Coordinates of C-alpha atoms and ligand atoms in Angstrom, one line a residue:
M18 CA 11.0 -21.7 -48.3
F19 CA 9.8 -25.3 -48.4
P20 CA 11.4 -27.8 -48.0
L21 CA 14.3 -25.9 -46.4
R22 CA 11.8 -24.8 -43.9
R23 CA 9.4 -27.3 -42.6
N24 CA 7.5 -25.6 -39.8
R25 CA 6.3 -29.0 -38.4
R26 CA 9.9 -29.8 -37.2
L27 CA 9.3 -27.5 -34.2
R28 CA 6.1 -29.3 -33.4
T29 CA 7.4 -32.8 -33.5
N30 CA 7.0 -33.6 -29.8
E31 CA 6.1 -31.9 -26.5
A32 CA 9.8 -31.4 -25.6
I33 CA 10.4 -29.2 -28.6
R34 CA 7.0 -27.6 -28.5
S35 CA 7.5 -26.5 -24.8
M36 CA 11.0 -25.3 -25.7
V37 CA 9.8 -22.9 -28.3
R38 CA 6.5 -22.0 -26.7
E39 CA 6.1 -18.2 -26.7
T40 CA 3.5 -17.7 -24.0
L41 CA 3.6 -19.4 -20.6
I42 CA 1.0 -19.2 -17.9
S43 CA 2.0 -19.0 -14.2
P44 CA 0.3 -18.3 -10.9
N45 CA 1.9 -14.9 -11.0
D46 CA -0.3 -13.9 -13.9
F47 CA -3.6 -14.0 -11.9
L48 CA -5.8 -11.8 -9.9
V49 CA -8.5 -13.7 -8.1
P50 CA -11.9 -12.0 -7.9
L51 CA -13.7 -12.8 -4.6
F52 CA -17.2 -12.0 -3.5
V53 CA -17.9 -11.3 0.2
V54 CA -21.1 -11.3 2.1
E55 CA -22.2 -10.7 5.7
G56 CA -22.9 -13.6 8.0
K57 CA -21.0 -16.6 9.5
N58 CA -20.0 -19.8 7.8
V59 CA -21.5 -18.7 4.5
K60 CA -20.3 -20.3 1.3
D61 CA -23.0 -19.6 -1.2
E62 CA -22.7 -20.9 -4.7
I63 CA -23.7 -18.3 -7.3
P64 CA -26.4 -19.9 -9.5
S65 CA -25.1 -18.5 -12.8
M66 CA -21.5 -19.2 -11.8
P67 CA -21.2 -22.9 -11.0
N68 CA -18.5 -23.7 -8.5
Y69 CA -18.0 -20.0 -7.6
F70 CA -19.0 -18.7 -4.3
R71 CA -19.8 -15.8 -2.0
Y72 CA -18.0 -16.0 1.2
S73 CA -18.6 -14.6 4.7
L74 CA -15.5 -13.2 6.2
D75 CA -14.7 -16.2 8.4
V76 CA -14.7 -18.5 5.3
L77 CA -12.9 -15.8 3.3
E78 CA -10.0 -16.1 5.6
K79 CA -9.7 -19.9 4.9
E80 CA -10.1 -19.3 1.2
V81 CA -7.3 -16.7 0.9
K82 CA -4.9 -19.0 2.8
D83 CA -5.8 -21.7 0.3
L84 CA -5.1 -19.4 -2.6
W85 CA -1.8 -18.4 -1.1
H86 CA -0.7 -22.0 -0.8
L87 CA -1.6 -22.5 -4.4
G88 CA 0.7 -19.6 -5.3
L89 CA -2.0 -17.1 -6.0
K90 CA -0.9 -13.9 -4.4
S91 CA -3.4 -11.3 -5.5
V92 CA -7.1 -10.9 -4.8
L93 CA -9.7 -8.5 -6.1
L94 CA -12.5 -8.0 -3.6
F95 CA -16.2 -7.3 -4.2
A96 CA -18.8 -6.8 -1.5
K97 CA -22.5 -7.9 -1.7
V98 CA -24.3 -5.2 0.2
P99 CA -27.7 -5.9 2.0
D100 CA -30.6 -4.1 0.4
S101 CA -31.2 -2.2 3.6
L102 CA -27.9 -0.5 3.3
K103 CA -28.3 0.7 -0.3
D104 CA -29.2 4.3 -1.2
N105 CA -28.5 6.8 -3.9
K106 CA -25.4 8.4 -2.4
G107 CA -23.0 5.6 -1.6
T108 CA -23.4 6.1 2.2
E109 CA -22.4 2.6 3.0
A110 CA -19.6 2.6 0.4
I111 CA -17.6 5.0 2.5
N112 CA -18.4 3.4 5.9
P113 CA -15.0 2.7 7.4
D114 CA -16.5 -0.3 9.1
G115 CA -18.4 -1.6 6.0
L116 CA -18.1 -5.1 4.7
M117 CA -15.4 -4.3 2.1
Q118 CA -13.3 -2.4 4.6
R119 CA -13.6 -5.3 7.1
A120 CA -12.8 -7.8 4.4
V121 CA -9.5 -6.0 3.5
K122 CA -8.4 -6.3 7.2
I123 CA -9.4 -9.9 7.4
V124 CA -7.4 -10.8 4.3
K125 CA -4.4 -8.8 5.3
N126 CA -4.5 -10.4 8.7
A127 CA -4.8 -13.9 7.4
C128 CA -2.2 -13.4 4.6
P129 CA -0.1 -10.3 5.2
D130 CA 1.8 -10.6 1.9
M131 CA -1.3 -11.1 -0.2
L132 CA -1.8 -8.2 -2.6
V133 CA -5.3 -6.9 -1.9
M134 CA -7.2 -4.9 -4.5
T135 CA -10.7 -3.6 -3.9
D136 CA -13.5 -2.8 -6.3
V137 CA -14.4 0.9 -6.2
A138 CA -17.8 1.4 -7.7
L139 CA -21.2 2.3 -6.4
D140 CA -23.4 -0.2 -8.1
P141 CA -23.5 -2.8 -5.3
Y142 CA -24.4 0.1 -2.9
S143 CA -26.9 1.7 -5.2
V144 CA -30.7 1.3 -4.9
Y145 CA -30.7 1.8 -8.7
G146 CA -27.9 -0.6 -9.5
H147 CA -25.8 2.1 -11.2
D148 CA -22.1 3.0 -10.8
G149 CA -23.0 6.5 -9.6
I150 CA -25.5 8.8 -8.2
V151 CA -28.7 9.0 -10.3
E152 CA -30.5 12.3 -10.8
N153 CA -33.3 12.9 -13.3
G154 CA -32.5 9.8 -15.2
I155 CA -28.8 10.7 -15.5
I156 CA -25.8 9.1 -13.8
L157 CA -24.0 12.2 -12.4
N158 CA -20.3 12.2 -13.3
D159 CA -18.5 14.6 -10.9
A160 CA -20.6 14.0 -7.8
S161 CA -20.1 10.3 -8.3
S162 CA -16.4 10.6 -8.7
E163 CA -16.2 12.5 -5.5
V164 CA -17.8 9.7 -3.5
L165 CA -15.6 7.2 -5.3
A166 CA -12.5 9.0 -4.2
K167 CA -13.8 8.9 -0.6
M168 CA -14.6 5.3 -1.0
A169 CA -11.1 4.6 -2.3
L170 CA -9.6 6.4 0.7
T171 CA -11.5 4.2 3.2
H172 CA -10.2 1.1 1.4
A173 CA -6.6 2.4 1.6
Q174 CA -7.1 3.2 5.3
A175 CA -8.3 -0.4 5.8
G176 CA -5.1 -1.6 4.2
A177 CA -5.8 -2.2 0.5
D178 CA -2.7 -2.2 -1.6
F179 CA -4.5 -1.2 -4.8
V180 CA -7.9 0.3 -5.4
A181 CA -9.6 -0.7 -8.6
P182 CA -12.3 1.8 -9.9
S183 CA -14.6 -0.1 -12.2
D184 CA -17.2 2.7 -12.8
M185 CA -16.0 4.5 -16.0
N186 CA -16.8 8.1 -14.8
D187 CA -14.5 10.7 -16.3
G188 CA -11.8 12.1 -14.1
R189 CA -12.3 9.7 -11.2
I190 CA -8.6 8.6 -11.4
I191 CA -7.2 12.1 -10.8
Q192 CA -9.7 12.7 -8.0
M193 CA -8.8 9.4 -6.3
R194 CA -5.0 10.0 -6.8
E195 CA -5.3 13.4 -5.2
V196 CA -7.3 12.3 -2.2
L197 CA -4.9 9.4 -1.6
E198 CA -1.8 11.6 -1.9
N199 CA -3.3 14.2 0.3
H200 CA -3.9 11.6 3.0
G201 CA -0.4 10.2 2.8
F202 CA -1.3 7.0 0.9
I203 CA 1.4 7.7 -1.7
N204 CA 2.0 4.0 -2.3
T205 CA -1.6 2.9 -2.7
G206 CA -1.9 1.8 -6.3
I207 CA -4.7 2.4 -8.7
M208 CA -5.7 -0.2 -11.2
S209 CA -8.1 1.5 -13.4
Y210 CA -10.8 -0.2 -15.4
S211 CA -9.8 2.1 -18.2
A212 CA -11.4 0.4 -21.3
K213 CA -14.5 -1.1 -19.9
Y214 CA -17.2 -1.8 -22.4
A215 CA -21.0 -1.8 -21.9
S216 CA -21.2 -5.6 -22.2
A217 CA -23.9 -8.3 -21.9
F218 CA -21.2 -10.6 -20.4
Y219 CA -21.6 -9.1 -16.9
G220 CA -24.9 -10.8 -16.2
P221 CA -23.7 -13.5 -13.8
F222 CA -21.7 -10.9 -11.8
R223 CA -24.8 -8.8 -11.3
D224 CA -26.5 -11.9 -10.0
A225 CA -23.6 -12.5 -7.6
L226 CA -23.8 -9.1 -6.1
D227 CA -27.5 -8.4 -6.8
S228 CA -26.4 -5.2 -8.5
A229 CA -28.2 -5.1 -11.9
P230 CA -29.7 -1.8 -12.9
V231 CA -33.3 -1.7 -11.7
D232 CA -36.4 -1.7 -14.0
M233 CA -37.9 1.6 -13.0
I234 CA -39.3 4.6 -14.8
N235 CA -36.7 7.3 -15.5
I236 CA -33.8 5.0 -14.5
P237 CA -31.5 3.9 -17.4
K238 CA -31.8 0.1 -17.9
D239 CA -28.2 -0.2 -19.1
K240 CA -24.8 1.4 -18.5
K241 CA -24.3 2.8 -22.0
T242 CA -23.9 6.4 -21.0
Y243 CA -20.7 5.6 -19.0
Q244 CA -19.3 2.3 -20.1
M245 CA -17.9 2.2 -23.7
D246 CA -19.6 1.2 -26.9
Y247 CA -18.3 -2.2 -27.9
A248 CA -18.1 -1.0 -31.5
N249 CA -15.2 1.3 -30.6
R250 CA -11.5 0.8 -30.8
I251 CA -9.7 4.2 -31.0
E252 CA -11.7 5.4 -28.0
A253 CA -10.2 2.6 -25.9
I254 CA -6.7 4.1 -26.4
R255 CA -7.9 7.6 -25.5
E256 CA -9.6 6.4 -22.4
T257 CA -6.6 4.4 -21.3
K258 CA -4.1 7.2 -21.9
M259 CA -6.2 9.7 -20.0
D260 CA -6.3 7.3 -17.0
I261 CA -2.5 6.9 -17.1
D262 CA -2.1 10.7 -17.2
E263 CA -4.4 11.0 -14.2
G264 CA -2.3 8.5 -12.2
A265 CA -3.4 5.0 -12.9
D266 CA -0.6 2.5 -12.2
I267 CA -2.2 -0.4 -14.0
V268 CA -4.9 -0.2 -16.8
M269 CA -7.5 -2.7 -17.8
V270 CA -9.4 -4.0 -20.7
K271 CA -12.7 -5.6 -19.9
P272 CA -14.3 -8.1 -20.9
G273 CA -11.6 -10.4 -22.2
L274 CA -12.0 -12.8 -25.1
C275 CA -14.2 -10.7 -27.4
Y276 CA -11.8 -7.7 -26.8
L277 CA -8.3 -9.2 -27.6
D278 CA -7.8 -6.8 -30.5
I279 CA -8.2 -3.9 -28.0
V280 CA -5.8 -5.7 -25.6
R281 CA -3.1 -5.7 -28.3
D282 CA -3.8 -2.1 -29.3
I283 CA -3.5 -1.0 -25.7
K284 CA -0.4 -3.1 -25.0
N285 CA 1.3 -1.5 -28.0
A286 CA 0.2 2.0 -27.0
V287 CA 1.1 2.3 -23.3
D288 CA 4.0 1.7 -21.0
V289 CA 2.2 0.5 -17.8
P290 CA 1.0 -3.1 -17.0
V291 CA -2.2 -4.1 -18.8
A292 CA -4.7 -6.2 -17.0
V293 CA -7.5 -8.1 -18.7
Y294 CA -10.7 -9.2 -16.9
Q295 CA -12.1 -12.5 -18.1
V296 CA -15.6 -11.7 -16.9
S297 CA -18.5 -13.7 -15.4
G298 CA -20.3 -14.3 -18.6
E299 CA -17.2 -15.8 -20.1
Y300 CA -16.9 -18.1 -17.1
A301 CA -20.6 -19.1 -17.3
M302 CA -20.4 -20.0 -21.0
V303 CA -17.6 -22.4 -20.5
K304 CA -19.2 -24.0 -17.4
A305 CA -22.5 -24.4 -19.2
A306 CA -21.0 -26.0 -22.3
A307 CA -18.8 -28.3 -20.2
E308 CA -21.8 -29.4 -18.1
K309 CA -23.5 -30.5 -21.3
G310 CA -20.4 -32.3 -22.3
W311 CA -20.0 -30.1 -25.4
L312 CA -16.5 -28.7 -24.5
D313 CA -13.5 -30.0 -22.6
H314 CA -13.5 -27.6 -19.7
D315 CA -9.8 -27.8 -18.7
A316 CA -8.5 -27.6 -22.2
V317 CA -10.7 -24.7 -23.1
I318 CA -9.8 -22.6 -20.0
L319 CA -6.1 -23.1 -20.6
E320 CA -6.4 -22.1 -24.2
Q321 CA -8.5 -19.0 -23.2
V322 CA -6.1 -17.7 -20.6
T323 CA -3.1 -18.4 -22.8
A324 CA -4.8 -16.4 -25.6
I325 CA -5.5 -13.5 -23.3
K326 CA -1.8 -13.4 -22.2
R327 CA -0.7 -13.8 -25.8
A328 CA -2.8 -10.8 -26.8
G329 CA -0.8 -8.7 -24.3
A330 CA -2.2 -9.2 -20.8
D331 CA 0.3 -8.8 -18.1
I332 CA -2.3 -9.6 -15.5
I333 CA -5.4 -11.7 -15.8
A334 CA -8.4 -11.3 -13.5
S335 CA -10.2 -14.7 -13.9
Y336 CA -12.7 -16.8 -12.0
F337 CA -10.7 -19.8 -13.4
A338 CA -7.5 -18.8 -11.6
K339 CA -7.7 -21.5 -9.1
D340 CA -8.6 -24.2 -11.7
I341 CA -5.8 -23.1 -13.9
V342 CA -3.1 -23.1 -11.2
K343 CA -4.1 -26.6 -10.2
L344 CA -4.0 -27.7 -13.9
I345 CA -0.5 -26.3 -14.5
S346 CA 1.1 -27.3 -11.2
Ligands
LIG422 C1 -19.4 -2.9 -11.7 C2 -18.7 -4.1 -12.1 C3 -19.1 -5.0 -13.0 C4 -18.1 -6.0 -13.1 C5 -17.0 -5.6 -12.3 N1 -17.4 -4.4 -11.6 C6 -20.4 -5.1 -13.7 C7 -21.0 -4.0 -14.4 O1 -20.2 -3.1 -14.8 O2 -22.2 -4.0 -14.4 C8 -18.2 -7.2 -14.0 C9 -17.4 -8.4 -13.7 C10 -17.8 -9.6 -14.3 O3 -18.8 -9.7 -15.0 O4 -17.2 -10.6 -14.0 N2 -18.8 -1.8 -11.3

């Protein structure tokens, strides 16, 4: 009771504040998303993601070494697939010599101790921009999961440490786990995008990979039949627990900032590490406001990632990872 307790005493100066600080950010917290493209010497800035790039594999090699020297030890790879290789079956997604599979080898070769996670989803490979096979206006669940499991296997065979299914089809985790086990990949981890919402914050990412759902008759224009309704909270716990039962080693909430209530719910409900994805739209908003001089970029990103960790994130996938690590070193 006041004045026996004056809370400001513990805020008097930075020394005491840092001593009692509850949440600390370190390079170990981060997973760095990386976009890869075909070509040589390519470092393409993504228009809606200022200062974020797509790399050809030769440049990727330099980038991951750079990350490693900054103390960033995990990457999450996404491949931008040429239109000519897209279809409605994920043919290229399971090509053992596809861009993703080659990217894994390049990273492992350049930085053998770097943890390599791969995105497992069909949207960058789909002529329709969906995370599955589309038939009569429906994104097929079981047939899509089957391809995803094969895709995950090719990633494991290329050397991925973790596969990260981002599609939200039902049962794909157990399918994937079984295929990996049956082929001897008993130590390949699965980071499941378990509570992934149908969000308007993914726009810049779809620009980066040219993977947005197409505008065609009889093709759903959004992902609401498989990604979660953002009004729902209980469902996130159900989704997440099912993925753990099916063999997920790490679960994820996505997007980040608007979903911190979900992060805390999940953190309290499960006993596996919880990842949070601070997504492309969250990145773009900060960049745009900072460009206008309306927000202090560095202060805002530190506050945001600290809030994400405080909410319960054990792992943060963030396009700001490199910026943050430079700020705190
Ligand atoms: C698709 C996928 C998306 C993201 C990661 N994997 C977009 C989507 O679901 O449409 C979004 C990441 C971001 O916005 O940064 N499987």
